[in-house]
Structures are given as C-alpha cells and as structure tokens.
Amino acid sequence: GEDLQSVAWPVYDEALAKEDEIEIPVQVNGRLRSKILVRAEIPKDELEEAALNDERIKPLVAGAKSLKVIVVPNKLVNIVLK
C-alpha cells in the first residue's frame, strides 16, 4: 500500500470553496437585519433555523407572539413578526 507521505494532499482552491458557501440576507418585517453565511443548496428548514438562531436576529424575534418565516432558497429569509 501507499504510505501517507507519498499521498498528495488535496489542493485548496479558494474559488471552489467560496462556491460552497453563500451569503443570505435576513429581513425582519421587510428590513435587512443580518446576513448569514450558509452552504449553498441548504434545505429550507435548515436555512430558516440558521436565520432564527443568528445572533442579530434572536433578540428581534424573542418577544414575538407569532412569526411567519418566508424562505426563498439561496436568496433570502424574511421573518414577519405578528
């Protein structure tokens, strides 16, 4: 077998790495409140969770009686407080 010293390391390609993460704006009642960095093609429920757990968003939604989260995959999250 090959010993570890002869195995080539994967080459880090910054351009490829960037593609895997995208910045998603998070709006609360239509106003931009934060931007979160998530992996591209993240499922809607995970994107919603990431937005709601963002440090800048948490305090804004903490007192809300109810909220509606509109997720546009790979584009934005809009949280509507009621």
PDB file of N, CA and C in Angstrom, residues 2-13:
ATOM      1  N   GLU A   2       0.206   2.380  -0.188  1.00  0.00           N
ATOM      2  CA  GLU A   2       0.924   3.658  -0.188  1.00  0.00           C
ATOM      3  C   GLU A   2       1.150   4.108   1.244  1.00  0.00           C
ATOM      4  N   ASP A   3       2.323   4.682   1.499  1.00  0.00           N
ATOM      5  CA  ASP A   3       2.449   5.267   2.830  1.00  0.00           C
ATOM      6  C   ASP A   3       1.983   6.713   2.767  1.00  0.00           C
ATOM      7  N   LEU A   4       1.629   7.255   3.920  1.00  0.00           N
ATOM      8  CA  LEU A   4       1.000   8.572   3.960  1.00  0.00           C
ATOM      9  C   LEU A   4       1.830   9.682   3.348  1.00  0.00           C
ATOM     10  N   GLN A   5       3.160   9.541   3.410  1.00  0.00           N
ATOM     11  CA  GLN A   5       3.997  10.620   2.892  1.00  0.00           C
ATOM     12  C   GLN A   5       3.941  10.742   1.376  1.00  0.00           C
ATOM     13  N   SER A   6       3.530   9.669   0.694  1.00  0.00           N
ATOM     14  CA  SER A   6       3.515   9.742  -0.763  1.00  0.00           C
ATOM     15  C   SER A   6       2.146  10.137  -1.321  1.00  0.00           C
ATOM     16  N   VAL A   7       1.160  10.279  -0.431  1.00  0.00           N
ATOM     17  CA  VAL A   7      -0.174  10.669  -0.887  1.00  0.00           C
ATOM     18  C   VAL A   7      -0.247  12.182  -1.027  1.00  0.00           C
ATOM     19  N   ALA A   8      -0.711  12.639  -2.199  1.00  0.00           N
ATOM     20  CA  ALA A   8      -0.798  14.087  -2.420  1.00  0.00           C
ATOM     21  C   ALA A   8      -1.951  14.663  -1.613  1.00  0.00           C
ATOM     22  N   TRP A   9      -1.703  15.793  -0.970  1.00  0.00           N
ATOM     23  CA  TRP A   9      -2.775  16.493  -0.253  1.00  0.00           C
ATOM     24  C   TRP A   9      -3.721  17.104  -1.256  1.00  0.00           C
ATOM     25  N   PRO A  10      -5.003  17.163  -0.926  1.00  0.00           N
ATOM     26  CA  PRO A  10      -5.916  17.877  -1.832  1.00  0.00           C
ATOM     27  C   PRO A  10      -5.505  19.352  -1.890  1.00  0.00           C
ATOM     28  N   VAL A  11      -5.559  19.911  -3.063  1.00  0.00           N
ATOM     29  CA  VAL A  11      -5.161  21.310  -3.220  1.00  0.00           C
ATOM     30  C   VAL A  11      -6.343  22.197  -2.825  1.00  0.00           C
ATOM     31  N   TYR A  12      -6.094  23.145  -1.954  1.00  0.00           N
ATOM     32  CA  TYR A  12      -7.149  24.062  -1.532  1.00  0.00           C
ATOM     33  C   TYR A  12      -7.392  25.070  -2.637  1.00  0.00           C
ATOM     34  N   ASP A  13      -8.603  25.115  -3.124  1.00  0.00           N
ATOM     35  CA  ASP A  13      -8.953  26.053  -4.181  1.00  0.00           C
ATOM     36  C   ASP A  13      -9.992  27.023  -3.625  1.00  0.00           C
TER      37      ASP A  13
END
